[in-house]
XYZ file of C-alpha atoms in Angstrom:
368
model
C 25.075 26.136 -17.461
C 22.913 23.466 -15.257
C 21.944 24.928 -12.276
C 20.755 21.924 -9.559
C 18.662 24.668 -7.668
C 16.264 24.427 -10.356
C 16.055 20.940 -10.672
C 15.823 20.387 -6.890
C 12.595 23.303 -7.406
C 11.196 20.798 -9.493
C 11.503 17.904 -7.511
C 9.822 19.738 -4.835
C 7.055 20.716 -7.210
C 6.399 17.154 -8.202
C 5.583 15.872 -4.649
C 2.355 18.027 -5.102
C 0.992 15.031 -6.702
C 1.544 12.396 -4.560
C -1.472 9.808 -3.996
C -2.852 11.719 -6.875
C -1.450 10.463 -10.251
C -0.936 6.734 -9.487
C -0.013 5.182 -11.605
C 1.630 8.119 -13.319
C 5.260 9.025 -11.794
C 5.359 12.378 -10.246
C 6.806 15.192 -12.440
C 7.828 18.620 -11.877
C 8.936 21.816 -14.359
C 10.555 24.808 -14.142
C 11.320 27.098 -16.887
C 14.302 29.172 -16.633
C 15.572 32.518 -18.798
C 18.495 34.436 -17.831
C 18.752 32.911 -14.433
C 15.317 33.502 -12.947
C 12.278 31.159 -13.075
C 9.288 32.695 -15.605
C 7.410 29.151 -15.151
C 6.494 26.295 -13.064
C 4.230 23.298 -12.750
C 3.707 19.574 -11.716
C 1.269 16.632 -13.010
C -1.347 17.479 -10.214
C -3.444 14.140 -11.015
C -3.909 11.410 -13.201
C -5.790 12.386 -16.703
C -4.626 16.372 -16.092
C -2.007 18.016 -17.972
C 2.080 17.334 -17.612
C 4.225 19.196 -15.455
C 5.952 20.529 -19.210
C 2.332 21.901 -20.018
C 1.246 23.462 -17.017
C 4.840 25.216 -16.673
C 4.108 26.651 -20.191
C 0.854 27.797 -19.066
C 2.255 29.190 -16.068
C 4.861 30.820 -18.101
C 3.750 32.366 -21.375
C 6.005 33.115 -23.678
C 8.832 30.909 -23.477
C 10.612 31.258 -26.421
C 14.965 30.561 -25.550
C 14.147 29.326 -22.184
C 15.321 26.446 -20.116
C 13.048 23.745 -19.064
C 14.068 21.557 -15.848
C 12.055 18.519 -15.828
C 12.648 15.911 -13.336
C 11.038 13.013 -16.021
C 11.859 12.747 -19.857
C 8.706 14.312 -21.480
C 6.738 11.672 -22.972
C 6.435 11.842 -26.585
C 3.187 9.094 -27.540
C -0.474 9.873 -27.536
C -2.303 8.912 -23.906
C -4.999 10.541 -21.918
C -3.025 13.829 -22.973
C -0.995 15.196 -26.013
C 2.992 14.750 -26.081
C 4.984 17.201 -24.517
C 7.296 16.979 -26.928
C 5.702 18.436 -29.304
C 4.676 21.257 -27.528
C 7.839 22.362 -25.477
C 9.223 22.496 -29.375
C 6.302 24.470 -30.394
C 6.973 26.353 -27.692
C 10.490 27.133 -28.614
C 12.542 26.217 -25.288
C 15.718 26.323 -26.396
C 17.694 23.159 -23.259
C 15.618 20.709 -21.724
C 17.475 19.274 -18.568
C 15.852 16.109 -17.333
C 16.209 14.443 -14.293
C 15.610 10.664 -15.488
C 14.863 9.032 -18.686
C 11.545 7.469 -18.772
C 11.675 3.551 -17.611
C 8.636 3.368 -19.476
C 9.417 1.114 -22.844
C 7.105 3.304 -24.895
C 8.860 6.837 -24.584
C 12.180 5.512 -23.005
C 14.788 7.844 -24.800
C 12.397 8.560 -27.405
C 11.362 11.858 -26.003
C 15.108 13.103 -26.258
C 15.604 11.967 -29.572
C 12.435 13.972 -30.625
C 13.735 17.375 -28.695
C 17.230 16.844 -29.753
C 16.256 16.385 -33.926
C 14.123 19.787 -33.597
C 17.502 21.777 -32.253
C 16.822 21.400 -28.864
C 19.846 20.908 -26.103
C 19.344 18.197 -23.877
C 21.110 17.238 -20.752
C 19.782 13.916 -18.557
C 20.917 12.657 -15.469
C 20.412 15.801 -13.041
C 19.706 14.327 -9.375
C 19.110 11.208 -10.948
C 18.933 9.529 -7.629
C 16.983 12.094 -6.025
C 13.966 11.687 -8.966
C 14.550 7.340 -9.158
C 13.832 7.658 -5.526
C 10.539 9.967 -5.914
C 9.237 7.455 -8.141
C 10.204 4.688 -6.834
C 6.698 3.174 -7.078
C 6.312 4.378 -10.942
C 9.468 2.608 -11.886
C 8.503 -0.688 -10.144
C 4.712 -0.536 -11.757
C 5.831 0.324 -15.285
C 8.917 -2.418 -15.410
C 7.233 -5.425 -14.035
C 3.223 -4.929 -14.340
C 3.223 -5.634 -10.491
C 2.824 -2.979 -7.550
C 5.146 -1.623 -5.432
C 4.681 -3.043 -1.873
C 5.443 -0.932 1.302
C 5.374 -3.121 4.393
C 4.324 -0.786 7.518
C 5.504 -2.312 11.440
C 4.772 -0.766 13.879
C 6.676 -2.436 17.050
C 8.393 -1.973 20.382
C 11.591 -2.254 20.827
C 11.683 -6.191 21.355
C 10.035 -6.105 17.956
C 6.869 -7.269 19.271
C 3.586 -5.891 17.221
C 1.026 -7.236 20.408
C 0.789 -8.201 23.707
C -0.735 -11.232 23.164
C -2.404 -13.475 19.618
C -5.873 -12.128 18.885
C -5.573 -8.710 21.008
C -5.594 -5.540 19.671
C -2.408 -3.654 21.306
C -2.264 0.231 19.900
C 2.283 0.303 19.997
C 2.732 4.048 18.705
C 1.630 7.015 19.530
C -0.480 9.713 17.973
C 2.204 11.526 15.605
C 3.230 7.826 14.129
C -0.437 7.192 13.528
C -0.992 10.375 11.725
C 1.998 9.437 9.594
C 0.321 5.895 8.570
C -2.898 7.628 7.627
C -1.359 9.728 5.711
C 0.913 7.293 4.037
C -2.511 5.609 3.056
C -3.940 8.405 1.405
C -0.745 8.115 -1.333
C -1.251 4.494 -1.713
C -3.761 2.871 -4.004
C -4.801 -0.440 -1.713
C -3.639 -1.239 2.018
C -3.538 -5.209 2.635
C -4.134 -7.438 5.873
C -4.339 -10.977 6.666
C -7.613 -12.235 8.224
C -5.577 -12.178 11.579
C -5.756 -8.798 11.615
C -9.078 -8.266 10.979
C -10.009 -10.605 13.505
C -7.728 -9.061 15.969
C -8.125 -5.232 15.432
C -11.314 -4.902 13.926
C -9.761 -2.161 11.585
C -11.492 -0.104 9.296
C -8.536 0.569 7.466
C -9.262 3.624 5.639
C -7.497 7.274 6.046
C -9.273 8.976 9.357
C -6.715 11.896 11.122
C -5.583 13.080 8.034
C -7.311 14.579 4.590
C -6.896 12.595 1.998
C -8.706 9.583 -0.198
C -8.927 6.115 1.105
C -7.556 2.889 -0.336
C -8.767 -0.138 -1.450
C -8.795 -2.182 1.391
C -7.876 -5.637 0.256
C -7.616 -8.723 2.637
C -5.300 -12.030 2.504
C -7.937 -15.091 4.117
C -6.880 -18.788 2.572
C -10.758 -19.732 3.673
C -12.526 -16.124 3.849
C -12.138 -16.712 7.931
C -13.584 -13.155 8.540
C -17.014 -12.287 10.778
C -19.599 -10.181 8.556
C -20.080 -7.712 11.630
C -16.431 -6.598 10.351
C -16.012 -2.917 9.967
C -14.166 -3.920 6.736
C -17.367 -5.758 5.872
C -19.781 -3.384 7.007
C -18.549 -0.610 5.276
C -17.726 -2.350 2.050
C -20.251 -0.730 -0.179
C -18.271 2.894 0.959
C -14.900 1.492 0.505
C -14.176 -1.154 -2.469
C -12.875 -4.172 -0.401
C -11.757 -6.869 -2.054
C -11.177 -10.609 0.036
C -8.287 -12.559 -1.949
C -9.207 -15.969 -1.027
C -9.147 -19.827 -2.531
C -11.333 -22.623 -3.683
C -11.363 -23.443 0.098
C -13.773 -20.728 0.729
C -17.482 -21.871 0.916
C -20.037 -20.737 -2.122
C -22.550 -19.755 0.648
C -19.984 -17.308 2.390
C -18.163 -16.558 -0.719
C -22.412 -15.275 -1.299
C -23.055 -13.654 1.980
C -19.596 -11.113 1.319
C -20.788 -10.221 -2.019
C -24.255 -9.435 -1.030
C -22.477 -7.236 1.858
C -20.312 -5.436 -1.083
C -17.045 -7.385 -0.997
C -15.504 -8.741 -4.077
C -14.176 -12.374 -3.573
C -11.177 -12.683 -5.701
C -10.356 -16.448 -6.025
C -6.995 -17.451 -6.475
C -4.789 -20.385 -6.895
C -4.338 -23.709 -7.890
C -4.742 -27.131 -6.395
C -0.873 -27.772 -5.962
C -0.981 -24.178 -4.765
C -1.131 -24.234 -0.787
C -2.762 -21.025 0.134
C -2.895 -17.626 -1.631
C -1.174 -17.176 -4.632
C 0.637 -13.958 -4.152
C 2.012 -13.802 -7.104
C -1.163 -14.085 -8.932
C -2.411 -12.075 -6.680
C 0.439 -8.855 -7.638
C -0.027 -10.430 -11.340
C -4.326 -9.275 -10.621
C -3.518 -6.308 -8.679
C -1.203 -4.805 -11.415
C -3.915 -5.312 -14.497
C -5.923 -3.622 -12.597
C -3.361 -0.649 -12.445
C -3.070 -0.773 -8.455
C 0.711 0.551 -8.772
C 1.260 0.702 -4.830
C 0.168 -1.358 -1.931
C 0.720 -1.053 1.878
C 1.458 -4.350 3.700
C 0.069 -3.880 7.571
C 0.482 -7.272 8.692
C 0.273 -9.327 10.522
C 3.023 -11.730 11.090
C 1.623 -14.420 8.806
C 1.399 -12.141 5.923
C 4.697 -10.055 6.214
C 6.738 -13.341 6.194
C 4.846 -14.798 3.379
C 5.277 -11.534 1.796
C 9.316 -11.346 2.402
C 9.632 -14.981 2.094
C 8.269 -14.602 -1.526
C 10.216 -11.579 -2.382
C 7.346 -9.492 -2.639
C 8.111 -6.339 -0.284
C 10.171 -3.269 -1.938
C 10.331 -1.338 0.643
C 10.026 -1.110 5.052
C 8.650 1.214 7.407
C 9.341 0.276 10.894
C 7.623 2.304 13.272
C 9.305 1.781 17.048
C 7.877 2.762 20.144
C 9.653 3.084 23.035
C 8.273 0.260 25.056
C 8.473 -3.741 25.604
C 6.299 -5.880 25.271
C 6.956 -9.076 27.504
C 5.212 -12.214 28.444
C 4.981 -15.340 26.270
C 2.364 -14.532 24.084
C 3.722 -11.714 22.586
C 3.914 -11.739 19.137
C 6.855 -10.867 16.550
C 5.947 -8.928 13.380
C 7.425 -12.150 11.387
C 7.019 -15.789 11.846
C 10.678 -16.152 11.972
C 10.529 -20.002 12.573
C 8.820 -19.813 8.989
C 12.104 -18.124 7.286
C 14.458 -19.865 5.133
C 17.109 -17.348 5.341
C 18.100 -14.067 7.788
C 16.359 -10.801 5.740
C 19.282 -7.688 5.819
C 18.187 -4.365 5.637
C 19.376 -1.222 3.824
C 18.884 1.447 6.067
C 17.860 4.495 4.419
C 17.404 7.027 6.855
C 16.366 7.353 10.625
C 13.358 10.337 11.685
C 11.682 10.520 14.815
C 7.771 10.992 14.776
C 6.516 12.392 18.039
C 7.855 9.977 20.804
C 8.753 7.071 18.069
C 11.071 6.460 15.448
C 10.662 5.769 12.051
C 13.164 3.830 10.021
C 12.911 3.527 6.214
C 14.649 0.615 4.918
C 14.992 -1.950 1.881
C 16.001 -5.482 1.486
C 19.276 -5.532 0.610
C 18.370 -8.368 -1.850
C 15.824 -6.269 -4.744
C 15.780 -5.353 -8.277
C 13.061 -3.178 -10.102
C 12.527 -5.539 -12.427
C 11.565 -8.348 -9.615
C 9.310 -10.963 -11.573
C 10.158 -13.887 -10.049
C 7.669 -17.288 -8.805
């Protein structure tokens, strides 16, 4: 009999390795006989053993007993042996999986290879639940391209600064905490060159434990001052300027002698940035995840081009008044009114925090 219990265990084991196993999903185990767990474990970081192994470890002998696995086990040759082959070695007698693997290599193929050795297996336990854990694994591994996260943080007028060009801090503490944190799990955090010039950010993970991103910033002609903290620091961080023939060879120079790689893109009947090319470049590098922090320019190119998988709206209870005050979108720039799936509400400290997706998305986005 499936028990949910365990597969919810699981789930919660697998979150251990978030921001570690990019841009592997997260996986948990649980092995089960006679009701009571003898065996857990989760993929703790990219290269390291599955969750299936490190349950058997955990476990023993598991010889008749249930695994609860929130992925299919993979069943090729990678940085690590199949599980397949050694949860039948092993001798579990039911493997209950959350999802089937999106991946093309091992999708279904790992059940076929339990279920011809005599194995039981049952799929589709808190399927939702697990598609939502790895949301950012099933986006990477169907369309090459990372998932994006675009962060706001606003007042309640929507406005993300008092004024253009002045650095306005919206939320508090707790909501800050929360962002740093979110940056730790994410493989590269992207700005516009309005930002930088704005907030001077160093954009790397600071109130929290936890490893920093690659900082990677949107400039059509590499408009950002080399007394930058993003600049400065570039030979601690990898920072990468996504630029265009526009920028000059001399500058272009100057940032790679400071330790920032230029990353041309585009063509000549391409105005600006490519960001396609750009997700196209971030993906073969295996960046699976990227958070969008503005500013307004960037977020609407970003939404315009149906980039952005996923919103974090940070709200502070304040407005922000006066003419100058800027949106977090260059709504005059929009072809069409964005809806939102809300998909849930929490408040952080004094603010709220609203997850949400566009109602408009696929997993298998790959459109120009």
């Amino acid at each position: 009999m499936i028990c949910e219990k365990f597969m919810r265990r699981a789930i919660e084991l697998a979150e251990g390795g978030r921001g570690k196993t990019n841009p592997n999903p997260l996986v948990g185990a649980v092995l089960v006989r006679d009701g009571e767990i003898i065996g857990e474990g989760y993929h703790e970081k990219v290269g390291g053993p599955h969750a299936e192994i490190n349950a058997l470890m955990d476990a023993g002998d598991v010889r008749g007993a249930n695994l609860y696995v929130t992925l299919e086990p993979c069943c090729i040759q990678g940085r690590t042996p199949p599980c397949t082959k050694a949860l039948i070695e092993a001798g579990i007698s039911e493997a209950i999986i959350g999802m089937v693997d999106p991946n093309p290599k091992v999708s279904g193929r790992g059940i076929e290879e339990l279920e011809k050795a005599g194995v039981e297996v049952a799929s589709g336990v808190l399927e939702g639940e697990v598609r939502k854990q790895n949301e950012v694994y099933i986006k990477y591994v169907l369309t090459g391209r990372p998932f994006v996260l675009m962060k706001v943080a606003m007042s309640l007028n929507g406005k993300i600064a008092e004024k253009r060009g002045r650095r306005t801090i919206i939320t508090g503490q707790e909501a800050q905490a929360r962002v740093h944190s979110l940056r730790s799990q994410f493989d590269a955090v992207m700005v516009g060159s309005g930002t930088v010039l704005a907030d001077d950010p160093e954009l790397t993970v600071r109130m929290v434990e936890g490893k920093n991103p690659i900082r990677l910033i949107v400039s059509t002609g590499a408009s950002i001052p080399l007394g930058a903290n993003v600049v400065k620091t570039a030979r601690q961080v990898p920072t990468i300027l996504a630029t265009t023939r526009e920028v000059p060879e001399n500058t272009a120079e100057v940032l790679r002698a400071a330790g920032v790689e230029v990353l041309i893109l585009g063509s000549p009947d391409v105005s600006g940035v490519d960001l396609f090319e750009l997700m196209d470049e971030l993906g073969r590098r295996r960046i699976s995840s990227v958070i969008l922090e503005g500013g307004a320019c960037l977020n609407t190119s970003m939404l315009e081009a149906g980039l952005v998988d996923k919103f974090l709206f940070f709200i502070a209870p304040k407005v922000l008044i006066g003419e100058g005050a800027l949106d977090f979108m260059e709504w005059n720039h929009c072809t069409s009114n964005p809806d939102f799936e809300i998909a849930s509400v929490e408040r952080v400290g004094a603010d709220l925090m609203i997850e949400a997706y566009p109602t408009k998305r696929s997993e298998t986005i790959g459109n120009r």
